[in-house]
Amino acid sequence: MNATLKAEEQNQLQLVEREDVDAEEDLFEAIDKLINQGINAGDVKKLQDAGIYTCNGLMMHTRKSLTGIKGLSEAKVEKICEAAEKIVNFGYITGSDALLKRKSVIKITTGSQALDELLGGGIETGAITEAFGEFRCGKTQLAHTLCVSTQLPTNMRGGNGKVAFIDTEGTFRPDRIVPIAERFGMDAGAVLDNIIYARAYTYEHQYNLLLGLAAKMSEEPFKLLIVDSIIALFRVDFTGRGELADRQQKLGQMLSRLIKIAEEFNVAVYLTNQVIADPGGGVFISDPKKPAGGHVLAHAVTIRLMFRKGKGEQRVCKVFDAPNLPEAEAISLTLPY
């Protein structure tokens, strides 16, 4: 009896994996397909060296940035773009087609029923979710939980995919993954093997790590990218008002790259963000704070969540901004340790 149940479970998991693979094939077109359109294999290799592994990703670059790749002239770039346009449709689609495309979005459980209900099912793929708040309010803990829940099968409200974790503050703890994996009934060793981790020390290093992800995501089924935190290195590497404009420009470029990764590979991007004091917050607010990063970050992210401490181990999450969720709805949750 047990053997039959196990066999059924394995078949079910294999079926889920096969369905995901079929769906992934429709999401992006490999850059190698340009060779069939008459593009030189050497030029395709140059695109891959620059971190462009799909035709979809190629169409997200300007011709100016493509001509900046060593060995690609304006004439070559024009020919490459024309070939890519034949493979990928980047024009108008109907609202019905857009709705159909939204069906590929996966909601990944956060491990907290209350938080899942607030988010309409969980963290969305193809979008950027930002969690901001002061220290010790649950942002990184949620990141660790998502590292595990993303690997659950889709029929168990997971993403059935791997996780990439970029750590800018030294907060990733693999030993924390073990009890979380056990809570979900998963093998801790296998879960850790499906997480790729990198520690970033400068904002340039952080950006280069993002460029290197395209190669991995085009070959393996990733479903979550975590950056903890997005702003920390920018606050260190750029100081004073004199460098603020340059900082915001570089931050905008990094966020643009994250949006492209989310949409190109249908992965969920989860960012943690710090807060800054807001002296103009008003006399009636006892401890006014606002998220760091300014308007550049505010406009780039899809869903913004505000975390704050509640009583004891409780944390309060509030939807600060979202295109498809009710705003200013607050809940209390106990973090799943």
PDB file of C-alpha atoms in Angstrom, residues 176-332:
ATOM      1  CA  ARG A 176      18.236  28.159   9.321  1.00  0.00           C
ATOM      2  CA  ILE A 177      17.117  26.412   6.115  1.00  0.00           C
ATOM      3  CA  VAL A 178      17.318  22.971   7.794  1.00  0.00           C
ATOM      4  CA  PRO A 179      14.439  23.371  10.334  1.00  0.00           C
ATOM      5  CA  ILE A 180      12.315  25.209   7.752  1.00  0.00           C
ATOM      6  CA  ALA A 181      12.794  22.333   5.277  1.00  0.00           C
ATOM      7  CA  GLU A 182      11.843  19.834   7.993  1.00  0.00           C
ATOM      8  CA  ARG A 183       8.705  21.851   8.730  1.00  0.00           C
ATOM      9  CA  PHE A 184       7.648  21.474   5.079  1.00  0.00           C
ATOM     10  CA  GLY A 185       8.574  17.770   5.105  1.00  0.00           C
ATOM     11  CA  MET A 186      11.453  18.211   2.659  1.00  0.00           C
ATOM     12  CA  ASP A 187      14.989  16.824   2.580  1.00  0.00           C
ATOM     13  CA  ALA A 188      17.240  19.632   3.921  1.00  0.00           C
ATOM     14  CA  GLY A 189      20.283  18.521   1.921  1.00  0.00           C
ATOM     15  CA  ALA A 190      18.381  18.532  -1.381  1.00  0.00           C
ATOM     16  CA  VAL A 191      16.847  21.928  -0.538  1.00  0.00           C
ATOM     17  CA  LEU A 192      20.272  23.466   0.142  1.00  0.00           C
ATOM     18  CA  ASP A 193      21.652  21.991  -3.100  1.00  0.00           C
ATOM     19  CA  ASN A 194      18.907  23.812  -5.029  1.00  0.00           C
ATOM     20  CA  ILE A 195      19.925  27.219  -3.608  1.00  0.00           C
ATOM     21  CA  ILE A 196      22.769  29.113  -5.276  1.00  0.00           C
ATOM     22  CA  TYR A 197      24.276  31.774  -3.015  1.00  0.00           C
ATOM     23  CA  ALA A 198      26.605  34.721  -3.588  1.00  0.00           C
ATOM     24  CA  ARG A 199      27.914  37.363  -1.182  1.00  0.00           C
ATOM     25  CA  ALA A 200      28.200  40.815  -2.789  1.00  0.00           C
ATOM     26  CA  TYR A 201      30.591  43.430  -1.411  1.00  0.00           C
ATOM     27  CA  THR A 202      30.144  46.387  -3.785  1.00  0.00           C
ATOM     28  CA  TYR A 203      27.238  47.623  -5.914  1.00  0.00           C
ATOM     29  CA  GLU A 204      29.284  46.760  -9.050  1.00  0.00           C
ATOM     30  CA  HIS A 205      29.797  43.207  -7.784  1.00  0.00           C
ATOM     31  CA  GLN A 206      26.065  43.018  -7.086  1.00  0.00           C
ATOM     32  CA  TYR A 207      25.242  44.052 -10.682  1.00  0.00           C
ATOM     33  CA  ASN A 208      27.751  41.603 -12.181  1.00  0.00           C
ATOM     34  CA  LEU A 209      26.182  38.778 -10.178  1.00  0.00           C
ATOM     35  CA  LEU A 210      22.846  39.627 -11.804  1.00  0.00           C
ATOM     36  CA  LEU A 211      24.425  39.513 -15.272  1.00  0.00           C
ATOM     37  CA  GLY A 212      25.805  36.038 -14.557  1.00  0.00           C
ATOM     38  CA  LEU A 213      22.363  34.731 -13.563  1.00  0.00           C
ATOM     39  CA  ALA A 214      21.004  34.750 -17.133  1.00  0.00           C
ATOM     40  CA  ALA A 215      23.217  31.804 -18.112  1.00  0.00           C
ATOM     41  CA  LYS A 216      22.000  29.714 -15.169  1.00  0.00           C
ATOM     42  CA  MET A 217      18.324  30.636 -15.547  1.00  0.00           C
ATOM     43  CA  SER A 218      18.302  29.786 -19.255  1.00  0.00           C
ATOM     44  CA  GLU A 219      19.497  26.250 -18.453  1.00  0.00           C
ATOM     45  CA  GLU A 220      17.872  25.417 -15.092  1.00  0.00           C
ATOM     46  CA  PRO A 221      14.337  25.951 -13.696  1.00  0.00           C
ATOM     47  CA  PHE A 222      14.770  28.888 -11.301  1.00  0.00           C
ATOM     48  CA  LYS A 223      11.659  30.372  -9.735  1.00  0.00           C
ATOM     49  CA  LEU A 224      12.967  32.842  -7.132  1.00  0.00           C
ATOM     50  CA  LEU A 225      15.671  35.497  -6.917  1.00  0.00           C
ATOM     51  CA  ILE A 226      16.329  37.092  -3.511  1.00  0.00           C
ATOM     52  CA  VAL A 227      18.403  40.240  -2.963  1.00  0.00           C
ATOM     53  CA  ASP A 228      18.912  40.955   0.737  1.00  0.00           C
ATOM     54  CA  SER A 229      19.133  43.908   0.749  1.00  0.00           C
ATOM     55  CA  ILE A 230      18.875  45.932  -2.450  1.00  0.00           C
ATOM     56  CA  ILE A 231      20.035  49.281  -1.031  1.00  0.00           C
ATOM     57  CA  ALA A 232      22.758  48.430   1.540  1.00  0.00           C
ATOM     58  CA  LEU A 233      25.791  48.629  -0.780  1.00  0.00           C
ATOM     59  CA  PHE A 234      24.527  51.781  -2.499  1.00  0.00           C
ATOM     60  CA  ARG A 235      24.354  53.547   0.860  1.00  0.00           C
ATOM     61  CA  VAL A 236      27.982  52.555   1.507  1.00  0.00           C
ATOM     62  CA  ASP A 237      29.513  53.134  -1.953  1.00  0.00           C
ATOM     63  CA  PHE A 238      27.831  56.518  -2.537  1.00  0.00           C
ATOM     64  CA  THR A 239      28.074  59.197   0.126  1.00  0.00           C
ATOM     65  CA  GLY A 240      26.659  62.684   0.440  1.00  0.00           C
ATOM     66  CA  ARG A 241      24.251  64.672  -1.701  1.00  0.00           C
ATOM     67  CA  GLY A 242      26.920  65.204  -4.354  1.00  0.00           C
ATOM     68  CA  GLU A 243      26.779  61.526  -5.346  1.00  0.00           C
ATOM     69  CA  LEU A 244      23.026  61.084  -4.887  1.00  0.00           C
ATOM     70  CA  ALA A 245      22.105  61.551  -8.569  1.00  0.00           C
ATOM     71  CA  ASP A 246      24.767  59.035  -9.660  1.00  0.00           C
ATOM     72  CA  ARG A 247      23.600  56.593  -6.987  1.00  0.00           C
ATOM     73  CA  GLN A 248      19.971  56.772  -8.073  1.00  0.00           C
ATOM     74  CA  GLN A 249      20.949  56.299 -11.728  1.00  0.00           C
ATOM     75  CA  LYS A 250      22.966  53.157 -10.904  1.00  0.00           C
ATOM     76  CA  LEU A 251      20.156  51.897  -8.655  1.00  0.00           C
ATOM     77  CA  GLY A 252      17.683  52.441 -11.506  1.00  0.00           C
ATOM     78  CA  GLN A 253      19.869  50.379 -13.855  1.00  0.00           C
ATOM     79  CA  MET A 254      20.038  47.527 -11.354  1.00  0.00           C
ATOM     80  CA  LEU A 255      16.271  47.568 -10.809  1.00  0.00           C
ATOM     81  CA  SER A 256      15.735  47.593 -14.572  1.00  0.00           C
ATOM     82  CA  ARG A 257      17.893  44.467 -14.789  1.00  0.00           C
ATOM     83  CA  LEU A 258      15.824  42.809 -12.039  1.00  0.00           C
ATOM     84  CA  ILE A 259      12.542  43.599 -13.834  1.00  0.00           C
ATOM     85  CA  LYS A 260      13.914  42.072 -17.036  1.00  0.00           C
ATOM     86  CA  ILE A 261      15.021  38.912 -15.198  1.00  0.00           C
ATOM     87  CA  ALA A 262      11.576  38.586 -13.571  1.00  0.00           C
ATOM     88  CA  GLU A 263       9.718  38.887 -16.876  1.00  0.00           C
ATOM     89  CA  GLU A 264      12.219  37.079 -19.098  1.00  0.00           C
ATOM     90  CA  PHE A 265      12.403  33.898 -16.983  1.00  0.00           C
ATOM     91  CA  ASN A 266       9.082  34.183 -15.074  1.00  0.00           C
ATOM     92  CA  VAL A 267      10.818  34.201 -11.682  1.00  0.00           C
ATOM     93  CA  ALA A 268       9.675  35.904  -8.496  1.00  0.00           C
ATOM     94  CA  VAL A 269      12.068  38.632  -7.326  1.00  0.00           C
ATOM     95  CA  TYR A 270      12.016  39.294  -3.580  1.00  0.00           C
ATOM     96  CA  LEU A 271      13.932  42.349  -2.330  1.00  0.00           C
ATOM     97  CA  THR A 272      14.453  43.486   1.222  1.00  0.00           C
ATOM     98  CA  ASN A 273      14.922  47.184   1.831  1.00  0.00           C
ATOM     99  CA  GLN A 274      16.051  49.356   4.720  1.00  0.00           C
ATOM    100  CA  VAL A 275      14.250  52.374   6.141  1.00  0.00           C
ATOM    101  CA  ILE A 276      15.380  55.936   6.777  1.00  0.00           C
ATOM    102  CA  ALA A 277      14.131  58.493   9.276  1.00  0.00           C
ATOM    103  CA  ASP A 278      11.515  60.860   7.885  1.00  0.00           C
ATOM    104  CA  PRO A 279      11.654  64.148   9.820  1.00  0.00           C
ATOM    105  CA  GLY A 280       8.758  65.500   7.757  1.00  0.00           C
ATOM    106  CA  GLY A 281       6.572  62.518   8.596  1.00  0.00           C
ATOM    107  CA  GLY A 282       4.290  64.593  10.826  1.00  0.00           C
ATOM    108  CA  VAL A 283       3.983  65.441  14.510  1.00  0.00           C
ATOM    109  CA  PHE A 284       1.259  62.841  15.075  1.00  0.00           C
ATOM    110  CA  ILE A 285       3.510  59.926  14.041  1.00  0.00           C
ATOM    111  CA  SER A 286       5.646  58.811  16.988  1.00  0.00           C
ATOM    112  CA  ASP A 287       8.415  57.145  14.929  1.00  0.00           C
ATOM    113  CA  PRO A 288       8.201  58.265  11.288  1.00  0.00           C
ATOM    114  CA  LYS A 289      10.183  56.141   8.815  1.00  0.00           C
ATOM    115  CA  LYS A 290      10.112  55.668   5.069  1.00  0.00           C
ATOM    116  CA  PRO A 291      11.754  53.136   2.730  1.00  0.00           C
ATOM    117  CA  ALA A 292      15.218  53.952   1.390  1.00  0.00           C
ATOM    118  CA  GLY A 293      15.814  54.284  -2.350  1.00  0.00           C
ATOM    119  CA  GLY A 294      13.487  57.177  -3.101  1.00  0.00           C
ATOM    120  CA  HIS A 295      11.137  57.402  -6.083  1.00  0.00           C
ATOM    121  CA  VAL A 296      13.418  55.307  -8.320  1.00  0.00           C
ATOM    122  CA  LEU A 297      12.854  52.229  -6.171  1.00  0.00           C
ATOM    123  CA  ALA A 298       9.202  53.074  -5.486  1.00  0.00           C
ATOM    124  CA  HIS A 299       8.322  53.128  -9.207  1.00  0.00           C
ATOM    125  CA  ALA A 300      10.348  50.024 -10.109  1.00  0.00           C
ATOM    126  CA  VAL A 301       8.886  47.477  -7.681  1.00  0.00           C
ATOM    127  CA  THR A 302       5.510  45.843  -8.306  1.00  0.00           C
ATOM    128  CA  ILE A 303       4.402  45.098  -4.742  1.00  0.00           C
ATOM    129  CA  ARG A 304       5.642  46.910  -1.613  1.00  0.00           C
ATOM    130  CA  LEU A 305       5.183  45.375   1.813  1.00  0.00           C
ATOM    131  CA  MET A 306       5.832  47.210   5.060  1.00  0.00           C
ATOM    132  CA  PHE A 307       6.900  45.110   8.056  1.00  0.00           C
ATOM    133  CA  ARG A 308       6.926  46.277  11.651  1.00  0.00           C
ATOM    134  CA  LYS A 309       7.206  44.666  15.057  1.00  0.00           C
ATOM    135  CA  GLY A 310       4.086  43.688  16.963  1.00  0.00           C
ATOM    136  CA  LYS A 311       3.652  42.152  20.401  1.00  0.00           C
ATOM    137  CA  GLY A 312       6.226  39.513  21.306  1.00  0.00           C
ATOM    138  CA  GLU A 313       7.069  37.390  18.268  1.00  0.00           C
ATOM    139  CA  GLN A 314       4.280  38.887  16.164  1.00  0.00           C
ATOM    140  CA  ARG A 315       5.032  40.943  13.086  1.00  0.00           C
ATOM    141  CA  VAL A 316       2.613  43.207  11.274  1.00  0.00           C
ATOM    142  CA  CYS A 317       2.623  43.298   7.468  1.00  0.00           C
ATOM    143  CA  LYS A 318       0.854  45.981   5.471  1.00  0.00           C
ATOM    144  CA  VAL A 319       0.409  46.201   1.712  1.00  0.00           C
ATOM    145  CA  PHE A 320       1.985  49.587   1.059  1.00  0.00           C
ATOM    146  CA  ASP A 321       1.533  49.560  -2.726  1.00  0.00           C
ATOM    147  CA  ALA A 322       0.313  46.958  -5.233  1.00  0.00           C
ATOM    148  CA  PRO A 323      -1.490  47.116  -8.604  1.00  0.00           C
ATOM    149  CA  ASN A 324      -3.915  44.275  -7.838  1.00  0.00           C
ATOM    150  CA  LEU A 325      -4.178  44.157  -4.032  1.00  0.00           C
ATOM    151  CA  PRO A 326      -6.167  46.357  -1.629  1.00  0.00           C
ATOM    152  CA  GLU A 327      -3.968  49.033  -0.085  1.00  0.00           C
ATOM    153  CA  ALA A 328      -3.564  49.785   3.644  1.00  0.00           C
ATOM    154  CA  GLU A 329      -4.795  46.349   4.735  1.00  0.00           C
ATOM    155  CA  ALA A 330      -2.788  45.320   7.806  1.00  0.00           C
ATOM    156  CA  ILE A 331      -2.576  41.912   9.439  1.00  0.00           C
ATOM    157  CA  SER A 332      -0.711  40.369  12.332  1.00  0.00           C
TER     158      SER A 332
END
